[in-house]
C-alpha cells in the first residue's frame, strides 16, 4: 500500500473518533432466532430490519437449503451469460405479480439497484433529466443521483409545495425520487399526492419501498401498490421484511427490458444464488397471509412510541415499525444506546452523516417475531433506563 495512504486514513479516523462518529464492527450471534452479544448475553433485537421475522422462518430457511442443494451454491455468471435460470425468471414473475406490475428484475442489493438504475434512467435519450430528490432519501439514492451526473434538486422532506415549485421551474425530462417509508424517521411519503404532482408536471416517479415491502399496503405489497400503477419505477429490497437478500425493480415490461440492456449494475454482476432465490420464493408464499403479524407490529410500534413520549422523546412523524428517539448529540445517543443494552435491548445509535448533525438518535425497529414478553422487557427498559428528557 502507498506509504502515504495509511497516515491520511488515520487522520480521518482520528477526526471521526473525536467527533464521536467512529463506527466499529461488533460481532452478533443469532441462535435459533435469539440475539446474543459477544459475551453470550441474550438481547431483545430492536435494531434489525427483519420486520416479519422471516430470516428465521422454518419454511424460508428450508427452501433456501433445498434450492442450494438442488441448484448449487452460487450462480455461475452474470444474468446475460449463464446466470438466468428458470427459477430466477419464476421468482421475478412472482415479484411482479406481488407488486401488481407487468415485470420485475432482480438486483444484487438495494444499494446497487438505486446506485445504478437512477443513472440508467436519467441518461436515456438526448438532453438532460432534471432529478428531484427528497432531502431524507437514502445514501444509495444520493449515490445514484451523483452517478447520473445530473444536478439533483433536493426538496424539503415530504414538502410537496416545495417540490411543486421546483418542478414548475424545470424543463425537459423530470424524475422524482422518494422513499415510501423513510429509513431513519419511519414516516411515510404521500404517494397518491406525489403521483398527482408527477402527472401534472409530466415527471416520472421512482419509489424506494425498502421499508414498506412486506409490512404496509394491501397484504404487505407496499404503499406504491395502493397507487394503482401511478408509480413508474418501484424499488424494493429482499433483505428486510423478506428476510433474505437482494432487491428488485418492478414496473412496465419496457422498463425492465431497458434495464436488461442499459443498466451496468444489472449487466456486469453475478446473478443472485439459488439459496437466496429459494428464500425469496418462500417469503412470497408467506407475506400476503401475514396480516395478523402486520397488525401486531403496528400495535406494538404505537406502544413503543407512547412509551418514548412518556419520557419526552421526539419520535418525529413515525407511523411505522421504524421509531426514532431523537436525542441530539452523538455522545448522548451513544450513552442512551449503552444504557438500553445494559437493560437487555439492542437499539443502535444512529449518528451523522446518516442523520443530520444535532439529530443523533436511537433508531428502534420492531419485528412481529417479538412476543409479549419481549415487548414487556423492551417497554420496561425504555421506562427505566432511558433518561427522562426535559420537556420542550
Ligand atoms: C431506503 C433504503 N433503500 C435502499 C437500501 C439498501 O438496500 P440493501 O440493504 O438491499 O442494499 C436501504 C438499506 O438500508 C434503505 O434503507
Short mmCIF file of N, CA and C in Angstrom, two decimals, residues 111-279:
data_model
loop_
_atom_site.label_atom_id
_atom_site.label_comp_id
_atom_site.label_asym_id
_atom_site.label_seq_id
_atom_site.Cartn_x
_atom_site.Cartn_y
_atom_site.Cartn_z
N UNK A 111 -28.85 -1.16 -2.47
CA UNK A 111 -27.87 -0.10 -2.74
C UNK A 111 -27.50 -0.12 -4.22
N UNK A 112 -27.21 -1.31 -4.69
CA UNK A 112 -26.79 -1.43 -6.10
C UNK A 112 -27.91 -1.01 -7.05
N UNK A 113 -29.15 -1.38 -6.71
CA UNK A 113 -30.27 -1.01 -7.58
C UNK A 113 -30.37 0.52 -7.68
N UNK A 114 -30.44 1.20 -6.53
CA UNK A 114 -30.57 2.66 -6.58
C UNK A 114 -29.37 3.31 -7.25
N UNK A 115 -28.19 2.81 -6.91
CA UNK A 115 -26.97 3.45 -7.41
C UNK A 115 -26.82 3.32 -8.91
N UNK A 116 -27.46 2.31 -9.49
CA UNK A 116 -27.22 2.07 -10.91
C UNK A 116 -28.47 2.31 -11.78
N UNK A 117 -29.65 2.12 -11.21
CA UNK A 117 -30.87 2.31 -12.02
C UNK A 117 -31.14 3.80 -12.23
N UNK A 118 -30.92 4.59 -11.19
CA UNK A 118 -31.20 6.04 -11.32
C UNK A 118 -30.35 6.65 -12.45
N UNK A 119 -29.03 6.42 -12.49
CA UNK A 119 -28.28 6.96 -13.63
C UNK A 119 -28.71 6.37 -14.97
N UNK A 120 -29.08 5.10 -14.98
CA UNK A 120 -29.51 4.50 -16.26
C UNK A 120 -30.77 5.20 -16.76
N UNK A 121 -31.66 5.58 -15.85
CA UNK A 121 -32.89 6.25 -16.27
C UNK A 121 -32.64 7.71 -16.64
N UNK A 122 -31.73 8.33 -15.89
CA UNK A 122 -31.52 9.77 -16.08
C UNK A 122 -30.73 10.07 -17.36
N UNK A 123 -30.05 9.07 -17.89
CA UNK A 123 -29.20 9.36 -19.04
C UNK A 123 -29.77 8.79 -20.35
N UNK A 124 -31.03 8.35 -20.32
CA UNK A 124 -31.61 7.82 -21.57
C UNK A 124 -32.00 8.99 -22.47
N UNK A 125 -31.68 8.87 -23.74
CA UNK A 125 -32.07 9.90 -24.71
C UNK A 125 -31.22 11.14 -24.65
N UNK A 126 -31.50 12.05 -25.58
CA UNK A 126 -30.70 13.28 -25.65
C UNK A 126 -31.18 14.27 -24.58
N UNK A 127 -30.31 15.19 -24.23
CA UNK A 127 -30.69 16.22 -23.26
C UNK A 127 -30.61 15.73 -21.83
N UNK A 128 -30.87 16.65 -20.93
CA UNK A 128 -30.70 16.34 -19.51
C UNK A 128 -32.01 15.92 -18.86
N UNK A 129 -31.88 15.12 -17.80
CA UNK A 129 -33.04 14.83 -16.96
C UNK A 129 -32.89 15.61 -15.67
N UNK A 130 -33.92 16.35 -15.30
CA UNK A 130 -33.88 17.05 -14.01
C UNK A 130 -34.36 16.07 -12.95
N UNK A 131 -33.53 15.90 -11.89
CA UNK A 131 -33.89 14.96 -10.83
C UNK A 131 -34.33 15.74 -9.60
N UNK A 132 -35.39 15.25 -8.95
CA UNK A 132 -35.91 15.87 -7.73
C UNK A 132 -35.92 14.81 -6.64
N UNK A 133 -35.19 15.07 -5.56
CA UNK A 133 -34.98 14.03 -4.55
C UNK A 133 -35.31 14.56 -3.15
N UNK A 134 -36.11 13.81 -2.41
CA UNK A 134 -36.44 14.20 -1.02
C UNK A 134 -35.15 14.30 -0.21
N UNK A 135 -35.08 15.30 0.65
CA UNK A 135 -33.81 15.53 1.37
C UNK A 135 -33.43 14.39 2.31
N UNK A 136 -34.39 13.53 2.67
CA UNK A 136 -34.04 12.42 3.56
C UNK A 136 -33.87 11.09 2.82
N UNK A 137 -33.79 11.14 1.50
CA UNK A 137 -33.61 9.88 0.76
C UNK A 137 -32.30 9.20 1.16
N UNK A 138 -32.34 7.87 1.06
CA UNK A 138 -31.23 7.01 1.46
C UNK A 138 -29.94 7.30 0.68
N UNK A 139 -28.81 6.97 1.31
CA UNK A 139 -27.50 7.21 0.71
C UNK A 139 -27.37 6.58 -0.68
N UNK A 140 -28.03 5.45 -0.90
CA UNK A 140 -27.91 4.80 -2.21
C UNK A 140 -28.60 5.63 -3.30
N UNK A 141 -29.66 6.33 -2.93
CA UNK A 141 -30.34 7.21 -3.90
C UNK A 141 -29.44 8.43 -4.18
N UNK A 142 -28.85 8.95 -3.13
CA UNK A 142 -27.92 10.07 -3.30
C UNK A 142 -26.78 9.64 -4.23
N UNK A 143 -26.28 8.44 -4.00
CA UNK A 143 -25.21 7.90 -4.83
C UNK A 143 -25.65 7.81 -6.29
N UNK A 144 -26.88 7.32 -6.48
CA UNK A 144 -27.43 7.20 -7.84
C UNK A 144 -27.52 8.56 -8.52
N UNK A 145 -27.92 9.57 -7.77
CA UNK A 145 -28.02 10.94 -8.35
C UNK A 145 -26.63 11.41 -8.76
N UNK A 146 -25.65 11.16 -7.91
CA UNK A 146 -24.28 11.62 -8.24
C UNK A 146 -23.78 10.88 -9.48
N UNK A 147 -24.06 9.58 -9.54
CA UNK A 147 -23.59 8.79 -10.69
C UNK A 147 -24.27 9.25 -11.97
N UNK A 148 -25.47 9.82 -11.84
CA UNK A 148 -26.20 10.29 -13.02
C UNK A 148 -25.59 11.57 -13.57
N UNK A 149 -24.70 12.16 -12.80
CA UNK A 149 -24.05 13.43 -13.16
C UNK A 149 -25.09 14.50 -13.50
N UNK A 150 -26.26 14.33 -12.94
CA UNK A 150 -27.28 15.36 -13.12
C UNK A 150 -27.32 16.14 -11.82
N UNK A 151 -27.67 17.41 -11.92
CA UNK A 151 -27.75 18.18 -10.69
C UNK A 151 -29.11 17.89 -10.06
N UNK A 152 -29.06 17.08 -8.98
CA UNK A 152 -30.33 16.76 -8.32
C UNK A 152 -30.81 17.96 -7.53
N UNK A 153 -32.09 18.26 -7.66
CA UNK A 153 -32.66 19.33 -6.83
C UNK A 153 -33.31 18.65 -5.63
N UNK A 154 -32.92 19.13 -4.46
CA UNK A 154 -33.38 18.49 -3.23
C UNK A 154 -34.60 19.23 -2.71
N UNK A 155 -35.71 18.52 -2.56
CA UNK A 155 -36.88 19.19 -1.95
C UNK A 155 -36.96 18.85 -0.48
N UNK A 156 -37.51 19.83 0.28
CA UNK A 156 -37.61 19.65 1.72
C UNK A 156 -38.43 18.39 2.01
N UNK A 157 -38.07 17.73 3.11
CA UNK A 157 -38.64 16.43 3.42
C UNK A 157 -40.17 16.44 3.37
N UNK A 158 -40.74 15.68 2.48
CA UNK A 158 -42.19 15.47 2.31
C UNK A 158 -42.93 16.78 2.02
N UNK A 159 -42.19 17.78 1.54
CA UNK A 159 -42.82 19.09 1.31
C UNK A 159 -43.23 19.19 -0.17
N UNK A 160 -44.49 18.87 -0.43
CA UNK A 160 -44.93 18.81 -1.82
C UNK A 160 -45.09 20.19 -2.45
N UNK A 161 -45.30 21.22 -1.61
CA UNK A 161 -45.36 22.58 -2.16
C UNK A 161 -43.98 22.97 -2.69
N UNK A 162 -42.96 22.62 -1.93
CA UNK A 162 -41.60 22.92 -2.37
C UNK A 162 -41.28 22.17 -3.67
N UNK A 163 -41.67 20.88 -3.70
CA UNK A 163 -41.42 20.09 -4.91
C UNK A 163 -42.16 20.69 -6.09
N UNK A 164 -43.41 21.09 -5.87
CA UNK A 164 -44.23 21.70 -6.93
C UNK A 164 -43.51 22.92 -7.50
N UNK A 165 -43.00 23.73 -6.59
CA UNK A 165 -42.32 24.96 -7.02
C UNK A 165 -41.07 24.63 -7.86
N UNK A 166 -40.30 23.65 -7.40
CA UNK A 166 -39.10 23.26 -8.17
C UNK A 166 -39.49 22.71 -9.54
N UNK A 167 -40.54 21.90 -9.56
CA UNK A 167 -40.96 21.30 -10.84
C UNK A 167 -41.43 22.37 -11.82
N UNK A 168 -42.09 23.39 -11.29
CA UNK A 168 -42.62 24.45 -12.16
C UNK A 168 -41.51 25.16 -12.93
N UNK A 169 -40.33 25.24 -12.32
CA UNK A 169 -39.23 25.94 -12.97
C UNK A 169 -38.36 25.04 -13.83
N UNK A 170 -38.71 23.76 -13.89
CA UNK A 170 -37.84 22.81 -14.60
C UNK A 170 -38.31 22.62 -16.04
N UNK A 171 -37.35 22.33 -16.91
CA UNK A 171 -37.71 22.00 -18.30
C UNK A 171 -37.15 20.61 -18.62
N UNK A 172 -37.60 20.03 -19.69
CA UNK A 172 -37.06 18.74 -20.14
C UNK A 172 -37.63 17.58 -19.32
N UNK A 173 -36.92 16.45 -19.37
CA UNK A 173 -37.40 15.26 -18.66
C UNK A 173 -37.23 15.45 -17.15
N UNK A 174 -38.17 14.90 -16.39
CA UNK A 174 -38.13 15.08 -14.93
C UNK A 174 -38.32 13.73 -14.24
N UNK A 175 -37.54 13.53 -13.18
CA UNK A 175 -37.62 12.28 -12.42
C UNK A 175 -37.69 12.62 -10.94
N UNK A 176 -38.76 12.15 -10.27
CA UNK A 176 -38.92 12.40 -8.82
C UNK A 176 -38.52 11.13 -8.07
N UNK A 177 -37.69 11.30 -7.03
CA UNK A 177 -37.21 10.16 -6.25
C UNK A 177 -37.67 10.30 -4.80
N UNK A 178 -38.28 9.23 -4.29
CA UNK A 178 -38.68 9.26 -2.87
C UNK A 178 -38.67 7.84 -2.30
N UNK A 179 -38.57 7.77 -0.98
CA UNK A 179 -38.83 6.51 -0.30
C UNK A 179 -40.31 6.50 0.06
N UNK A 180 -40.91 5.33 0.19
CA UNK A 180 -42.31 5.33 0.65
C UNK A 180 -42.34 5.36 2.17
N UNK A 181 -41.41 4.66 2.83
CA UNK A 181 -41.20 4.79 4.27
C UNK A 181 -39.75 5.19 4.46
N UNK A 182 -39.54 6.28 5.16
CA UNK A 182 -38.17 6.80 5.29
C UNK A 182 -37.41 6.02 6.37
N UNK A 183 -36.20 5.62 6.00
CA UNK A 183 -35.48 4.61 6.78
C UNK A 183 -35.06 5.07 8.17
N UNK A 184 -34.81 6.34 8.34
CA UNK A 184 -34.33 6.81 9.64
C UNK A 184 -35.41 7.53 10.45
N UNK A 185 -36.48 7.98 9.81
CA UNK A 185 -37.55 8.70 10.52
C UNK A 185 -38.81 7.84 10.69
N UNK A 186 -38.96 6.82 9.85
CA UNK A 186 -40.12 5.94 9.97
C UNK A 186 -41.43 6.60 9.58
N UNK A 187 -41.36 7.70 8.83
CA UNK A 187 -42.59 8.34 8.36
C UNK A 187 -42.83 7.95 6.90
N UNK A 188 -43.98 8.35 6.39
CA UNK A 188 -44.38 7.89 5.04
C UNK A 188 -44.49 9.05 4.07
N UNK A 189 -44.14 8.77 2.83
CA UNK A 189 -44.40 9.75 1.77
C UNK A 189 -45.88 9.67 1.41
N UNK A 190 -46.44 10.80 0.98
CA UNK A 190 -47.82 10.81 0.50
C UNK A 190 -47.79 10.44 -0.99
N UNK A 191 -47.79 9.14 -1.25
CA UNK A 191 -47.60 8.70 -2.64
C UNK A 191 -48.74 9.11 -3.58
N UNK A 192 -50.01 9.02 -3.17
CA UNK A 192 -51.06 9.47 -4.10
C UNK A 192 -50.85 10.94 -4.51
N UNK A 193 -50.48 11.81 -3.53
CA UNK A 193 -50.28 13.23 -3.86
C UNK A 193 -49.04 13.40 -4.74
N UNK A 194 -48.00 12.63 -4.46
CA UNK A 194 -46.79 12.70 -5.29
C UNK A 194 -47.09 12.26 -6.71
N UNK A 195 -47.90 11.21 -6.83
CA UNK A 195 -48.24 10.69 -8.16
C UNK A 195 -49.02 11.75 -8.96
N UNK A 196 -49.93 12.44 -8.26
CA UNK A 196 -50.70 13.51 -8.94
C UNK A 196 -49.80 14.63 -9.43
N UNK A 197 -48.86 15.00 -8.53
CA UNK A 197 -47.92 16.07 -8.86
C UNK A 197 -47.05 15.66 -10.06
N UNK A 198 -46.60 14.42 -10.02
CA UNK A 198 -45.76 13.91 -11.12
C UNK A 198 -46.54 13.98 -12.43
N UNK A 199 -47.79 13.57 -12.37
CA UNK A 199 -48.59 13.56 -13.60
C UNK A 199 -48.78 14.99 -14.12
N UNK A 200 -49.07 15.90 -13.19
CA UNK A 200 -49.32 17.29 -13.59
C UNK A 200 -48.10 17.90 -14.28
N UNK A 201 -46.91 17.52 -13.82
CA UNK A 201 -45.69 18.11 -14.37
C UNK A 201 -45.01 17.21 -15.41
N UNK A 202 -45.65 16.13 -15.76
CA UNK A 202 -45.06 15.23 -16.75
C UNK A 202 -43.76 14.61 -16.25
N UNK A 203 -43.69 14.33 -14.95
CA UNK A 203 -42.47 13.75 -14.37
C UNK A 203 -42.67 12.26 -14.14
N UNK A 204 -41.57 11.50 -14.17
CA UNK A 204 -41.64 10.09 -13.80
C UNK A 204 -41.43 9.99 -12.29
N UNK A 205 -42.06 8.99 -11.67
CA UNK A 205 -41.98 8.82 -10.21
C UNK A 205 -41.29 7.50 -9.88
N UNK A 206 -40.22 7.61 -9.07
CA UNK A 206 -39.41 6.44 -8.66
C UNK A 206 -39.55 6.31 -7.14
N UNK A 207 -40.02 5.14 -6.68
CA UNK A 207 -40.29 4.98 -5.24
C UNK A 207 -39.48 3.81 -4.68
N UNK A 208 -38.74 4.10 -3.61
CA UNK A 208 -37.97 3.08 -2.89
C UNK A 208 -38.84 2.53 -1.78
N UNK A 209 -39.21 1.25 -1.91
CA UNK A 209 -40.13 0.61 -0.95
C UNK A 209 -39.38 -0.31 0.02
N UNK A 210 -38.10 -0.02 0.26
CA UNK A 210 -37.28 -0.92 1.10
C UNK A 210 -37.96 -1.25 2.43
N UNK A 211 -38.55 -0.24 3.07
CA UNK A 211 -39.09 -0.47 4.42
C UNK A 211 -40.60 -0.65 4.44
N UNK A 212 -41.23 -0.59 3.27
CA UNK A 212 -42.68 -0.79 3.21
C UNK A 212 -43.02 -2.20 2.72
N UNK A 213 -42.15 -2.73 1.85
CA UNK A 213 -42.44 -4.04 1.26
C UNK A 213 -42.57 -5.10 2.35
N UNK A 214 -43.67 -5.81 2.33
CA UNK A 214 -43.90 -6.87 3.31
C UNK A 214 -44.65 -6.37 4.53
N UNK A 215 -44.58 -5.06 4.79
CA UNK A 215 -45.11 -4.53 6.05
C UNK A 215 -46.38 -3.71 5.84
N UNK A 216 -46.41 -2.90 4.79
CA UNK A 216 -47.51 -1.96 4.60
C UNK A 216 -48.22 -2.20 3.27
N UNK A 217 -49.38 -1.56 3.14
CA UNK A 217 -50.16 -1.74 1.90
C UNK A 217 -50.95 -3.04 1.96
N UNK A 218 -51.85 -3.22 0.98
CA UNK A 218 -52.69 -4.42 0.99
C UNK A 218 -51.83 -5.68 0.95
N UNK A 219 -52.03 -6.57 1.92
CA UNK A 219 -51.28 -7.84 2.02
C UNK A 219 -49.77 -7.65 2.03
N UNK A 220 -49.34 -6.48 2.51
CA UNK A 220 -47.89 -6.23 2.63
C UNK A 220 -47.23 -5.95 1.29
N UNK A 221 -48.04 -5.54 0.29
CA UNK A 221 -47.46 -5.33 -1.05
C UNK A 221 -46.78 -3.99 -1.20
N UNK A 222 -46.75 -3.19 -0.13
CA UNK A 222 -46.09 -1.89 -0.19
C UNK A 222 -47.09 -0.77 -0.43
N UNK A 223 -46.60 0.46 -0.33
CA UNK A 223 -47.50 1.61 -0.47
C UNK A 223 -47.69 2.00 -1.94
N UNK A 224 -46.70 1.72 -2.79
CA UNK A 224 -46.82 2.06 -4.21
C UNK A 224 -47.94 1.24 -4.85
N UNK A 225 -48.10 0.01 -4.37
CA UNK A 225 -49.11 -0.89 -4.96
C UNK A 225 -50.51 -0.30 -4.80
N UNK A 226 -50.69 0.45 -3.68
CA UNK A 226 -52.01 1.03 -3.43
C UNK A 226 -52.29 2.21 -4.37
N UNK A 227 -51.28 2.64 -5.13
CA UNK A 227 -51.48 3.80 -6.03
C UNK A 227 -51.93 3.38 -7.42
N UNK A 228 -52.19 2.12 -7.60
CA UNK A 228 -52.78 1.63 -8.85
C UNK A 228 -52.02 2.01 -10.11
N UNK A 229 -50.74 1.72 -10.16
CA UNK A 229 -49.97 1.90 -11.40
C UNK A 229 -49.48 3.31 -11.64
N UNK A 230 -49.68 4.22 -10.67
CA UNK A 230 -49.25 5.62 -10.89
C UNK A 230 -47.75 5.80 -10.63
N UNK A 231 -47.11 4.80 -10.06
CA UNK A 231 -45.67 4.89 -9.80
C UNK A 231 -44.95 4.22 -10.98
N UNK A 232 -44.01 4.93 -11.57
CA UNK A 232 -43.35 4.39 -12.78
C UNK A 232 -42.31 3.32 -12.45
N UNK A 233 -41.55 3.57 -11.38
CA UNK A 233 -40.47 2.66 -11.03
C UNK A 233 -40.55 2.36 -9.53
N UNK A 234 -40.65 1.07 -9.20
CA UNK A 234 -40.67 0.68 -7.79
C UNK A 234 -39.41 -0.10 -7.50
N UNK A 235 -38.70 0.32 -6.46
CA UNK A 235 -37.55 -0.46 -6.00
C UNK A 235 -37.93 -1.08 -4.66
N UNK A 236 -37.64 -2.35 -4.49
CA UNK A 236 -37.90 -2.98 -3.20
C UNK A 236 -36.73 -3.84 -2.82
N UNK A 237 -36.56 -4.05 -1.51
CA UNK A 237 -35.44 -4.88 -1.07
C UNK A 237 -35.96 -6.21 -0.53
N UNK A 238 -35.10 -7.19 -0.53
CA UNK A 238 -35.48 -8.54 -0.10
C UNK A 238 -34.74 -8.95 1.17
N UNK A 239 -33.90 -8.06 1.67
CA UNK A 239 -33.12 -8.36 2.88
C UNK A 239 -33.74 -7.78 4.13
N UNK A 240 -34.92 -7.19 4.00
CA UNK A 240 -35.55 -6.60 5.19
C UNK A 240 -36.75 -7.49 5.57
N UNK A 241 -37.98 -7.04 5.30
CA UNK A 241 -39.12 -7.87 5.73
C UNK A 241 -39.13 -9.25 5.06
N UNK A 242 -38.51 -9.39 3.90
CA UNK A 242 -38.48 -10.69 3.23
C UNK A 242 -37.46 -11.65 3.87
N UNK A 243 -36.61 -11.13 4.73
CA UNK A 243 -35.69 -11.98 5.49
C UNK A 243 -34.61 -12.65 4.67
N UNK A 244 -34.41 -12.19 3.42
CA UNK A 244 -33.44 -12.88 2.56
C UNK A 244 -32.30 -11.94 2.17
N UNK A 245 -32.23 -11.57 0.92
CA UNK A 245 -31.14 -10.74 0.43
C UNK A 245 -31.48 -10.28 -0.98
N UNK A 246 -30.92 -9.15 -1.39
CA UNK A 246 -31.13 -8.70 -2.77
C UNK A 246 -32.22 -7.65 -2.86
N UNK A 247 -32.57 -7.34 -4.09
CA UNK A 247 -33.56 -6.28 -4.34
C UNK A 247 -34.18 -6.51 -5.71
N UNK A 248 -35.18 -5.70 -6.01
CA UNK A 248 -35.80 -5.80 -7.33
C UNK A 248 -36.29 -4.43 -7.76
N UNK A 249 -36.41 -4.30 -9.07
CA UNK A 249 -37.11 -3.17 -9.66
C UNK A 249 -38.36 -3.73 -10.29
N UNK A 250 -39.50 -3.07 -10.06
CA UNK A 250 -40.74 -3.51 -10.69
C UNK A 250 -41.35 -2.34 -11.45
N UNK A 251 -41.97 -2.65 -12.57
CA UNK A 251 -42.58 -1.60 -13.39
C UNK A 251 -43.10 -2.19 -14.68
N UNK A 252 -43.02 -1.40 -15.75
CA UNK A 252 -43.53 -1.89 -17.03
C UNK A 252 -42.54 -2.88 -17.66
N UNK A 253 -43.04 -3.66 -18.59
CA UNK A 253 -42.16 -4.60 -19.33
C UNK A 253 -41.07 -3.80 -20.06
N UNK A 254 -41.43 -2.65 -20.59
CA UNK A 254 -40.46 -1.83 -21.32
C UNK A 254 -39.34 -1.37 -20.39
N UNK A 255 -39.71 -0.94 -19.17
CA UNK A 255 -38.71 -0.51 -18.19
C UNK A 255 -37.71 -1.64 -17.93
N UNK A 256 -38.24 -2.83 -17.71
CA UNK A 256 -37.36 -3.96 -17.38
C UNK A 256 -36.48 -4.32 -18.58
N UNK A 257 -37.07 -4.32 -19.78
CA UNK A 257 -36.27 -4.62 -20.98
C UNK A 257 -35.15 -3.60 -21.15
N UNK A 258 -35.47 -2.33 -20.85
CA UNK A 258 -34.45 -1.28 -20.96
C UNK A 258 -33.31 -1.55 -19.97
N UNK A 259 -33.66 -1.87 -18.71
CA UNK A 259 -32.62 -2.09 -17.70
C UNK A 259 -31.76 -3.31 -18.06
N UNK A 260 -32.37 -4.34 -18.60
CA UNK A 260 -31.60 -5.53 -19.00
C UNK A 260 -30.54 -5.14 -20.04
N UNK A 261 -30.87 -4.14 -20.85
CA UNK A 261 -29.94 -3.74 -21.92
C UNK A 261 -29.01 -2.61 -21.55
N UNK A 262 -29.43 -1.75 -20.63
CA UNK A 262 -28.71 -0.48 -20.45
C UNK A 262 -28.35 -0.15 -19.01
N UNK A 263 -28.44 -1.11 -18.08
CA UNK A 263 -28.13 -0.79 -16.68
C UNK A 263 -26.89 -1.59 -16.25
N UNK A 264 -25.73 -0.91 -16.20
CA UNK A 264 -24.48 -1.64 -15.91
C UNK A 264 -24.50 -2.43 -14.62
N UNK A 265 -25.19 -1.92 -13.59
CA UNK A 265 -25.23 -2.63 -12.30
C UNK A 265 -26.06 -3.90 -12.35
N UNK A 266 -26.82 -4.07 -13.42
CA UNK A 266 -27.51 -5.34 -13.64
C UNK A 266 -26.68 -6.24 -14.57
N UNK A 267 -26.12 -5.62 -15.60
CA UNK A 267 -25.46 -6.41 -16.66
C UNK A 267 -24.15 -7.04 -16.18
N UNK A 268 -23.35 -6.23 -15.47
CA UNK A 268 -21.97 -6.65 -15.20
C UNK A 268 -21.78 -7.16 -13.79
N UNK A 269 -22.67 -8.02 -13.33
CA UNK A 269 -22.51 -8.58 -11.99
C UNK A 269 -23.12 -9.97 -11.95
N UNK A 270 -22.60 -10.80 -11.05
CA UNK A 270 -23.06 -12.18 -10.96
C UNK A 270 -24.49 -12.25 -10.44
N UNK A 271 -25.25 -13.19 -10.97
CA UNK A 271 -26.66 -13.35 -10.60
C UNK A 271 -26.79 -13.77 -9.14
N UNK A 272 -27.98 -13.55 -8.56
CA UNK A 272 -28.23 -13.98 -7.18
C UNK A 272 -28.18 -15.51 -7.10
N UNK A 273 -27.66 -16.04 -5.99
CA UNK A 273 -27.53 -17.50 -5.87
C UNK A 273 -28.86 -18.20 -5.55
N UNK A 274 -28.97 -19.49 -5.86
CA UNK A 274 -30.22 -20.24 -5.67
C UNK A 274 -30.75 -20.19 -4.24
N UNK A 275 -29.89 -20.21 -3.22
CA UNK A 275 -30.39 -20.19 -1.84
C UNK A 275 -31.20 -18.91 -1.60
N UNK A 276 -30.72 -17.79 -2.12
CA UNK A 276 -31.43 -16.52 -1.95
C UNK A 276 -32.77 -16.57 -2.69
N UNK A 277 -32.74 -17.12 -3.91
CA UNK A 277 -33.99 -17.22 -4.68
C UNK A 277 -35.00 -18.10 -3.95
N UNK A 278 -34.51 -19.18 -3.35
CA UNK A 278 -35.40 -20.08 -2.60
C UNK A 278 -36.02 -19.36 -1.41
N UNK A 279 -35.21 -18.59 -0.69
CA UNK A 279 -35.72 -17.84 0.47
C UNK A 279 -36.77 -16.83 0.03
#
